[in-house]
PDB file of C-alpha atoms in Angstrom:
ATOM      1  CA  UNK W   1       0.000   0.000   0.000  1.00 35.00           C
ATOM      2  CA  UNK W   2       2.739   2.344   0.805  1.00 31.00           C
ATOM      3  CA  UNK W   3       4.731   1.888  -2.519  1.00 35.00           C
ATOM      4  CA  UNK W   4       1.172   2.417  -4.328  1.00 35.00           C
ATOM      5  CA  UNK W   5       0.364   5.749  -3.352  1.00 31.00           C
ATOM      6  CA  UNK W   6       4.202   6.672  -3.211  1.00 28.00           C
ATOM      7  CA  UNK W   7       4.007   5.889  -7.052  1.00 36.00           C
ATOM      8  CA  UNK W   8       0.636   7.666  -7.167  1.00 34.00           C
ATOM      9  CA  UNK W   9       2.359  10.976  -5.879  1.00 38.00           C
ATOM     10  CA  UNK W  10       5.273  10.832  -7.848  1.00 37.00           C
ATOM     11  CA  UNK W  11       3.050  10.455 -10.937  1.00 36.00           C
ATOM     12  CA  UNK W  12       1.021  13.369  -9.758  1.00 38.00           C
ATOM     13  CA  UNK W  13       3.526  15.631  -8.567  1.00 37.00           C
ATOM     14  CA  UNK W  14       5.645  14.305 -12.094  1.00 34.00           C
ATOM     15  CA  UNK W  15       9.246  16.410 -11.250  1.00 38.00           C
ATOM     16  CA  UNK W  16       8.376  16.834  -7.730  1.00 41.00           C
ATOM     17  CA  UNK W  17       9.501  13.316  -6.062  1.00 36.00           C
ATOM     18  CA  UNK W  18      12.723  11.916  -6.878  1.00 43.00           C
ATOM     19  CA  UNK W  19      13.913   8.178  -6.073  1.00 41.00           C
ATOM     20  CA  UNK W  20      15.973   7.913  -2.753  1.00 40.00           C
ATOM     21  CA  UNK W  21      19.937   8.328  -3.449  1.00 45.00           C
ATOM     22  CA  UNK W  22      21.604   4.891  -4.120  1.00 43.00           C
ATOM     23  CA  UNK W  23      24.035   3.999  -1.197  1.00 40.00           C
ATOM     24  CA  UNK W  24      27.627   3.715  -1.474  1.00 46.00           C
ATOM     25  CA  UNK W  25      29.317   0.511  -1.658  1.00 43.00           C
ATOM     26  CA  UNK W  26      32.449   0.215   0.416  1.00 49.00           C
ATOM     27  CA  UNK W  27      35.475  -1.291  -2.170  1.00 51.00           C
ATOM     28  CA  UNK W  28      37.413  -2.511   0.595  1.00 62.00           C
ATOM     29  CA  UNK W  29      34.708  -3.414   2.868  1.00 76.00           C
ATOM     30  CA  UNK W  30      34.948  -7.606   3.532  1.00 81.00           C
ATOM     31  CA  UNK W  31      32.095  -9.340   1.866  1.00 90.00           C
ATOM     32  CA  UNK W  32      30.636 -12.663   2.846  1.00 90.00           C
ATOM     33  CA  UNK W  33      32.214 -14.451  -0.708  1.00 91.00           C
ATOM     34  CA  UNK W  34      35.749 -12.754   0.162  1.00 91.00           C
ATOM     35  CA  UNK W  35      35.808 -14.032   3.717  1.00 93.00           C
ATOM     36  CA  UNK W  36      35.042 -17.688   2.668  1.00 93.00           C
ATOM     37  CA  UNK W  37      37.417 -17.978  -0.186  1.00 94.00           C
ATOM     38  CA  UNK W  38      40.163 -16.399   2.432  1.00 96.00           C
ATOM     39  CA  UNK W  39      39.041 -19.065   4.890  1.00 95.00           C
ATOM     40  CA  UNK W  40      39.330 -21.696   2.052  1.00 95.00           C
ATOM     41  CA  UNK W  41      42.804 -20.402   0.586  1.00 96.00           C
ATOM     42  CA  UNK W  42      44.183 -20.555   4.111  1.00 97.00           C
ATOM     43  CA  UNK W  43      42.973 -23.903   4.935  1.00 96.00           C
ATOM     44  CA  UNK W  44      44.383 -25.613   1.854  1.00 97.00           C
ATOM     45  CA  UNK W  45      48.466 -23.483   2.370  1.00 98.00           C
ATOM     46  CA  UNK W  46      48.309 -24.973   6.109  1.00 98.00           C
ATOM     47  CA  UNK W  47      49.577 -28.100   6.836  1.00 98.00           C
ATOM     48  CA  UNK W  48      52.832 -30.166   5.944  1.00 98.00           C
ATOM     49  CA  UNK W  49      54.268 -30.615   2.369  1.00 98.00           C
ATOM     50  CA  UNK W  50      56.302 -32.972   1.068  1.00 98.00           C
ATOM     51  CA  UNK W  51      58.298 -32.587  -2.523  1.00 97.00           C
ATOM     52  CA  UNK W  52      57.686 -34.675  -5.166  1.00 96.00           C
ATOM     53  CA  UNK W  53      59.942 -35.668  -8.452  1.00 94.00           C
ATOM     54  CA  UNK W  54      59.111 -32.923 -11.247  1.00 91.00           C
ATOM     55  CA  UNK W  55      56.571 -34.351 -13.731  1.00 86.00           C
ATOM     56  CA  UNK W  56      58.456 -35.247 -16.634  1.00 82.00           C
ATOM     57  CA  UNK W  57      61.953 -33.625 -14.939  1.00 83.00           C
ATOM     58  CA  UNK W  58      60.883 -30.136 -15.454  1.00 85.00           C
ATOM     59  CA  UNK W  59      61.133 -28.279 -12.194  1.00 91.00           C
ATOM     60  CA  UNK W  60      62.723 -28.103  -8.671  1.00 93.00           C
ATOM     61  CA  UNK W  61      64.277 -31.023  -7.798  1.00 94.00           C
ATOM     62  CA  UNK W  62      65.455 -30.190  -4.291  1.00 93.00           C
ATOM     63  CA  UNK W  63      64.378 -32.816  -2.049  1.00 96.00           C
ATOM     64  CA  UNK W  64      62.040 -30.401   0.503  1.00 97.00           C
ATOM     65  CA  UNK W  65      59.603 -30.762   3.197  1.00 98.00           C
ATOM     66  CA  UNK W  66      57.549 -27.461   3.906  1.00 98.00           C
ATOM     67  CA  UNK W  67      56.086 -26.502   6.846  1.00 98.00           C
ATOM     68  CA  UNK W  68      52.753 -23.995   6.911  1.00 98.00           C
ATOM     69  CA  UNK W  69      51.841 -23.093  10.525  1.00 98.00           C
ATOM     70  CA  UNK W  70      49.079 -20.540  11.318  1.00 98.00           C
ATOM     71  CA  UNK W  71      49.873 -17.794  13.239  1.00 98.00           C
ATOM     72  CA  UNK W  72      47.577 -15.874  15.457  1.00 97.00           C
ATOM     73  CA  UNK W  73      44.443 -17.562  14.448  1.00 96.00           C
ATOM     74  CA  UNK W  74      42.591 -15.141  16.767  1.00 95.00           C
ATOM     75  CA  UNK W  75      42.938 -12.102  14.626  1.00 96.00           C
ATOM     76  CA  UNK W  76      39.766 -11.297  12.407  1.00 94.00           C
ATOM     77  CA  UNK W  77      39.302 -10.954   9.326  1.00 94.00           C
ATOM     78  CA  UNK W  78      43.177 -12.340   8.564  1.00 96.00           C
ATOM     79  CA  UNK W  79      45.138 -15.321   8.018  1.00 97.00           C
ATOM     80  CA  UNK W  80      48.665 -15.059   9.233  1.00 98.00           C
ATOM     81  CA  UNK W  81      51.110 -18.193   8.237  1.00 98.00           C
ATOM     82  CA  UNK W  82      54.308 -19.075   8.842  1.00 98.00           C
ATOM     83  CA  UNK W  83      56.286 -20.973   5.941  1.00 98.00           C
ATOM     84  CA  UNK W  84      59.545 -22.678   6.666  1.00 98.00           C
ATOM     85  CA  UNK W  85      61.371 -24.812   3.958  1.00 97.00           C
ATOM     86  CA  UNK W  86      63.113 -27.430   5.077  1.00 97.00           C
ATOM     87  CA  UNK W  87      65.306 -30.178   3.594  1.00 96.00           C
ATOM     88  CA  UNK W  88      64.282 -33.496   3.646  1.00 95.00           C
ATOM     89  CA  UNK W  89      67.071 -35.147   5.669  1.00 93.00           C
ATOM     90  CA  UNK W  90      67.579 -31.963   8.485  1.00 92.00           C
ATOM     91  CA  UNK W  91      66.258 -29.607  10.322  1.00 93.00           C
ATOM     92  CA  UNK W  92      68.046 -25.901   9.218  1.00 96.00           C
ATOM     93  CA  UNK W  93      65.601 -23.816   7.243  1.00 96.00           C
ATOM     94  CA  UNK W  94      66.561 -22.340   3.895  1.00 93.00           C
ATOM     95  CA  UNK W  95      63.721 -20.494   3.762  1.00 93.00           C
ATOM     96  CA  UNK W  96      61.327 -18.767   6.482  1.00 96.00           C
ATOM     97  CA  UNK W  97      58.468 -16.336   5.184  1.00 95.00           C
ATOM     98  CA  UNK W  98      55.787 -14.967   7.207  1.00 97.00           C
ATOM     99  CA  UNK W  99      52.672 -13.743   5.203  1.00 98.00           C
ATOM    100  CA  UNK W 100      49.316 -12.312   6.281  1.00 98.00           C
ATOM    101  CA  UNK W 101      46.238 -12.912   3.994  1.00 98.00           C
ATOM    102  CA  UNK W 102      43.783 -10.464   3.543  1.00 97.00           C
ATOM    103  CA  UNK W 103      40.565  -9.584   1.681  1.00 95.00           C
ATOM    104  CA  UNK W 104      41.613  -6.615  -0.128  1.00 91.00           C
ATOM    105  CA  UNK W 105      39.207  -5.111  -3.290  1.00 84.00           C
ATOM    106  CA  UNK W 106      37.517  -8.310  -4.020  1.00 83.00           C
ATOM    107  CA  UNK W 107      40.737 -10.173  -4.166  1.00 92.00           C
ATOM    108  CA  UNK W 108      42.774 -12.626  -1.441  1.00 96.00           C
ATOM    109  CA  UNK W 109      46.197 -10.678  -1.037  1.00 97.00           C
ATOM    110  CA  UNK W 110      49.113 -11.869   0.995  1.00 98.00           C
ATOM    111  CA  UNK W 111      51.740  -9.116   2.213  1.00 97.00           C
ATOM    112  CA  UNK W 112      55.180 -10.658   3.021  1.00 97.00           C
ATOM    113  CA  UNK W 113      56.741  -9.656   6.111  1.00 97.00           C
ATOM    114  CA  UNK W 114      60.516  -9.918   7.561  1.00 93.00           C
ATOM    115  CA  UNK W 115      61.058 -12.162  10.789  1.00 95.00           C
ATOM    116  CA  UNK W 116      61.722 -10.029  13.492  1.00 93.00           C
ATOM    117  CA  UNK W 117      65.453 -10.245  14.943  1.00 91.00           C
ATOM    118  CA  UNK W 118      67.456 -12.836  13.336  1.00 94.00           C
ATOM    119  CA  UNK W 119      65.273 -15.686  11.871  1.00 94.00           C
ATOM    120  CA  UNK W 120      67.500 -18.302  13.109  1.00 95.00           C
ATOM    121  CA  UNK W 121      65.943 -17.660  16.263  1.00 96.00           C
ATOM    122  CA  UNK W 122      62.741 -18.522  15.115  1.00 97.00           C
ATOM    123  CA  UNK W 123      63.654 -22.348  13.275  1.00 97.00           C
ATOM    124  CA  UNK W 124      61.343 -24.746  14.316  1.00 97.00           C
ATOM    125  CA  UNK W 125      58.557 -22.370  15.483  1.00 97.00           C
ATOM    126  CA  UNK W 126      55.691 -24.383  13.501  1.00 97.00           C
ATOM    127  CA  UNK W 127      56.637 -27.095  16.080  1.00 97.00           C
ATOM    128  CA  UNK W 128      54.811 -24.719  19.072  1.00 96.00           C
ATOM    129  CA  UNK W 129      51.514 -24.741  19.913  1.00 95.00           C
ATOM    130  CA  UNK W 130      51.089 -21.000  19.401  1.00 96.00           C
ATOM    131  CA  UNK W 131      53.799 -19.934  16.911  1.00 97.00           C
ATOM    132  CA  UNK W 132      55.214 -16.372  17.868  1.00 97.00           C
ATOM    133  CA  UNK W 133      53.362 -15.618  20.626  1.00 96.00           C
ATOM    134  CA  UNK W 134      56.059 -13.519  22.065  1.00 94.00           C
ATOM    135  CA  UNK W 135      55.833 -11.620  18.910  1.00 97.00           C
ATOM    136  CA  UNK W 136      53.346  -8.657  18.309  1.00 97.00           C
ATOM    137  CA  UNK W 137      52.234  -8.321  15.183  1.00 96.00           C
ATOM    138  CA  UNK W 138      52.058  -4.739  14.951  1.00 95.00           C
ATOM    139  CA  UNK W 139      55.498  -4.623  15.376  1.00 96.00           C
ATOM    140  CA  UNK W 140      56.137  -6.126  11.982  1.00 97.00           C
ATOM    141  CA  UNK W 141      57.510  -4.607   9.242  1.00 96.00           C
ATOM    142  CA  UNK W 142      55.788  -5.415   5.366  1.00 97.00           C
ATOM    143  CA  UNK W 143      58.433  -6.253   2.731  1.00 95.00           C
ATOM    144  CA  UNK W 144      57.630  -3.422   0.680  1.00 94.00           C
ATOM    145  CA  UNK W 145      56.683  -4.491  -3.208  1.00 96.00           C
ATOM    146  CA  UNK W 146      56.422  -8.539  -2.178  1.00 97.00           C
ATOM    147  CA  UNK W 147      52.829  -9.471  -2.262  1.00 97.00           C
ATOM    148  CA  UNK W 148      51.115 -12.245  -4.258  1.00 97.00           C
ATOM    149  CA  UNK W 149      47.583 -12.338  -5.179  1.00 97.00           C
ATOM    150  CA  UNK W 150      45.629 -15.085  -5.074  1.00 96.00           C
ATOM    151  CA  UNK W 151      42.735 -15.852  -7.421  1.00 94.00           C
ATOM    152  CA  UNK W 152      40.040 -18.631  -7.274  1.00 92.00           C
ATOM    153  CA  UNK W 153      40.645 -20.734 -10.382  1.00 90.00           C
ATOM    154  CA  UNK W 154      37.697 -23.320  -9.841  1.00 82.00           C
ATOM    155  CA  UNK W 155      35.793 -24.050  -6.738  1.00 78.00           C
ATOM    156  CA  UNK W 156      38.797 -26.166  -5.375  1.00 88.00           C
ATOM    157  CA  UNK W 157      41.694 -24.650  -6.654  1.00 96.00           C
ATOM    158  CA  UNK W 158      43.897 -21.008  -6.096  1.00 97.00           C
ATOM    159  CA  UNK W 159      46.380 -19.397  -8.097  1.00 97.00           C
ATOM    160  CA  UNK W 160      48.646 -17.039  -6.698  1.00 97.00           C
ATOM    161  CA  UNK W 161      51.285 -14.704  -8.565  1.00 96.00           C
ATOM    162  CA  UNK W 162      53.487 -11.915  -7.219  1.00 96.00           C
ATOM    163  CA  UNK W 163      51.849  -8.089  -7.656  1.00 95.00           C
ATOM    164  CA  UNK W 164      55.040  -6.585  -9.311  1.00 89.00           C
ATOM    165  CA  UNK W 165      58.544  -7.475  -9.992  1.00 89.00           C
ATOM    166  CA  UNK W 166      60.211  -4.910  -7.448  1.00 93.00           C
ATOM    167  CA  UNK W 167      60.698  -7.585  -3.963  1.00 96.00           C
ATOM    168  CA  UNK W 168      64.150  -7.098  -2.951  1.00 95.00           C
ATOM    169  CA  UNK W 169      65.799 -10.075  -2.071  1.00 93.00           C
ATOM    170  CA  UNK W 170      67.474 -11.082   1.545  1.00 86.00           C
ATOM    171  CA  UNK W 171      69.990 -13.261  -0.574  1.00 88.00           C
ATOM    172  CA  UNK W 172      73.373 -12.161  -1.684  1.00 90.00           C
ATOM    173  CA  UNK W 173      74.149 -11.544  -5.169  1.00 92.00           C
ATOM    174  CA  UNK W 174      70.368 -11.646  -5.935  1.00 96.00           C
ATOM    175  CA  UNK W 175      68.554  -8.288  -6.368  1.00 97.00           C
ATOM    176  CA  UNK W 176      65.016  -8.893  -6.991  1.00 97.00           C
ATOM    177  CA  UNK W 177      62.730 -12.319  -6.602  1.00 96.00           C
ATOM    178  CA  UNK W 178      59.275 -13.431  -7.340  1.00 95.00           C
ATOM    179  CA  UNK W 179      57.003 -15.818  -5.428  1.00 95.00           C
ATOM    180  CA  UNK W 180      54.304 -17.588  -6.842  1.00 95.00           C
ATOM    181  CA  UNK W 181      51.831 -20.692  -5.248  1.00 95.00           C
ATOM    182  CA  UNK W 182      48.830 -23.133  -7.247  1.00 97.00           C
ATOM    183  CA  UNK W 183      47.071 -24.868  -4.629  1.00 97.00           C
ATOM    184  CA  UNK W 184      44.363 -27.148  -4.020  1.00 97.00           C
ATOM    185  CA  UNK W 185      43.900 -29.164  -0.952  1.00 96.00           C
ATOM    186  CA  UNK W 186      46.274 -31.400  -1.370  1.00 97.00           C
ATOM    187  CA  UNK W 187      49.144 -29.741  -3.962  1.00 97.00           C
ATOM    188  CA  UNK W 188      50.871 -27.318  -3.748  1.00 98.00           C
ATOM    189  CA  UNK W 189      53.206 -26.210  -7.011  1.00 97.00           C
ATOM    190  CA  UNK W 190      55.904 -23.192  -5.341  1.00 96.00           C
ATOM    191  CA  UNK W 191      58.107 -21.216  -6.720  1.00 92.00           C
ATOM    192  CA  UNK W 192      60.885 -18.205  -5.744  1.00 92.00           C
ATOM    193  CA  UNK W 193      62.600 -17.025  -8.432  1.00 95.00           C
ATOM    194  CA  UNK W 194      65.655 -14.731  -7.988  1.00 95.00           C
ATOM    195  CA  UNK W 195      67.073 -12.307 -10.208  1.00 96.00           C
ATOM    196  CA  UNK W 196      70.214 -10.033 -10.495  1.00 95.00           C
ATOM    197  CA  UNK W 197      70.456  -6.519 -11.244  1.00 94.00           C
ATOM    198  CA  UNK W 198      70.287  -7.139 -15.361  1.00 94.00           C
ATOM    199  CA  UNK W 199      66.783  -9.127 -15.211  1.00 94.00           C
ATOM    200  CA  UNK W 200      69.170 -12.675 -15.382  1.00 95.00           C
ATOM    201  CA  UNK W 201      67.496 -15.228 -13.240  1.00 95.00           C
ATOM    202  CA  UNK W 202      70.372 -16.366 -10.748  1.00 95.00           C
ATOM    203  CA  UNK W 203      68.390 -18.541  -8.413  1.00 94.00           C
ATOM    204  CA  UNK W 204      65.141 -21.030  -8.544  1.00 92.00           C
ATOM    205  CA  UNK W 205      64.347 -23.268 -11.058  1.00 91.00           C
ATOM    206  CA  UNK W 206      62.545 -22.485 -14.439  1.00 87.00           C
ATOM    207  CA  UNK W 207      59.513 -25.026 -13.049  1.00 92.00           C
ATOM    208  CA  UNK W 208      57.781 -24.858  -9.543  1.00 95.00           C
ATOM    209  CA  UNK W 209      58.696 -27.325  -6.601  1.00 96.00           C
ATOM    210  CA  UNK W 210      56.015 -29.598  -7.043  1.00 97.00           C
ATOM    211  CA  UNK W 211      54.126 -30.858  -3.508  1.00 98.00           C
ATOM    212  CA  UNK W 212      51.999 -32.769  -1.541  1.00 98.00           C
ATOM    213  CA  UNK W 213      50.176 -32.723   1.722  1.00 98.00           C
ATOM    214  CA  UNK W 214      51.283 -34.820   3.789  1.00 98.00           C
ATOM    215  CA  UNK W 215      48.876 -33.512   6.926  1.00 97.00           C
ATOM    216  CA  UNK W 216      46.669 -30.856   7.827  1.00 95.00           C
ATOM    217  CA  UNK W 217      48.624 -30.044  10.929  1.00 94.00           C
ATOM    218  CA  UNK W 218      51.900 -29.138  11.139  1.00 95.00           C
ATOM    219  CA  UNK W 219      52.279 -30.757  14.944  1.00 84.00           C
TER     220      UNK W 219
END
């Protein structure tokens, strides 16, 4: 009854009633479809890999078991891991990344951020029960030009690839590096790519390290 005889005045009034304003949507506001596919990327990165031989030899070879612990699980609205690649047969990390996953304009972005201190200190912190809780996470600092976006491929699947080619490496004698990650549930294909000052790739493989879950726990 109410929409009747507000379409009766309008018509009689013709220029004198306009249609309410339209409201604003909020671009960076979380939405229900962005928090479930952040959910569902995190859930399928956490756990423990194990390498795999490169399909037909094309790829990283190196022997590697990777460890992806969450990290602060209470925060909202984020999904903070810590990834620590290890080699098969020992226990010294030759890689440790934190990231923190975000909903971010209708996309699932991960910043990169350096370990605080010296990330030796820090081997073997997947093994806790609440990975760096001495550790505030507002004392972090981003890597600047290092994150990877992650896109839903199907309804199972993720593909991730580095926003930009400017990440500055923590290697020596390797000036820039990309990161990259397709994973489903179970596999994960990796990559880091390093390169030096003339664009020459100096470190990773052409193909990704090829994975497998081995468990959805790291402990």
């Amino acid at each position: 009854m109410l929409k009747s005889l507000f379409a009766i005045g309008c018509m009689a009034a013709l220029a004198g009633c306009a249609a309410p304003p339209a409201s604003k949507v909020d671009a960076s506001a979380p939405t229900l479809e962005g928090q479930r596919q952040l959910a569902l990327v995190g859930s399928f990165l956490t756990g423990a890999w194990r390498s795999i031989p490169p399909p037909n030899g094309v790829g990283d070879p190196t022997p590697t078991r990777l460890m992806h612990a969450r990290v602060w699980p209470d925060i909202a609205g984020e999904y903070w891991i810590y990834a620590e690649y290890l080699p098969v047969d020992g226990d010294t990390p030759y890689r440790q990344r934190l990231y923190r996953l975000r909903e971010d304009g209708g996309h699932i972005i991960a910043r990169t951020y350096a370990l605080p201190g010296n990330p030796a200190d820090f081997r073997g912190e997947w093994r806790k029960e609440r990975p760096f809780a001495r550790v505030d996470p507002k004392s972090l600092r981003e890597r600047e030009n290092c994150r990877i976006q992650f896109d839903i491929l199907f309804e199972s699947s993720f593909m991730a690839r580095p926003v930009g080619d400017k990440c500055a490496s923590d290697r020596p004698g390797v000036a820039t590096e990309t990161t990259g990650f397709d994973v489903t549930s179970s596999e994960l294909s990796a990559w880091t790519q390093g390169f030096d000052a003339a664009g020459k790739r100096v470190m990773g493989e052409a193909g990704p390290l090829e994975l497998r879950k081995m468990s959805r726990s790291v402990r």
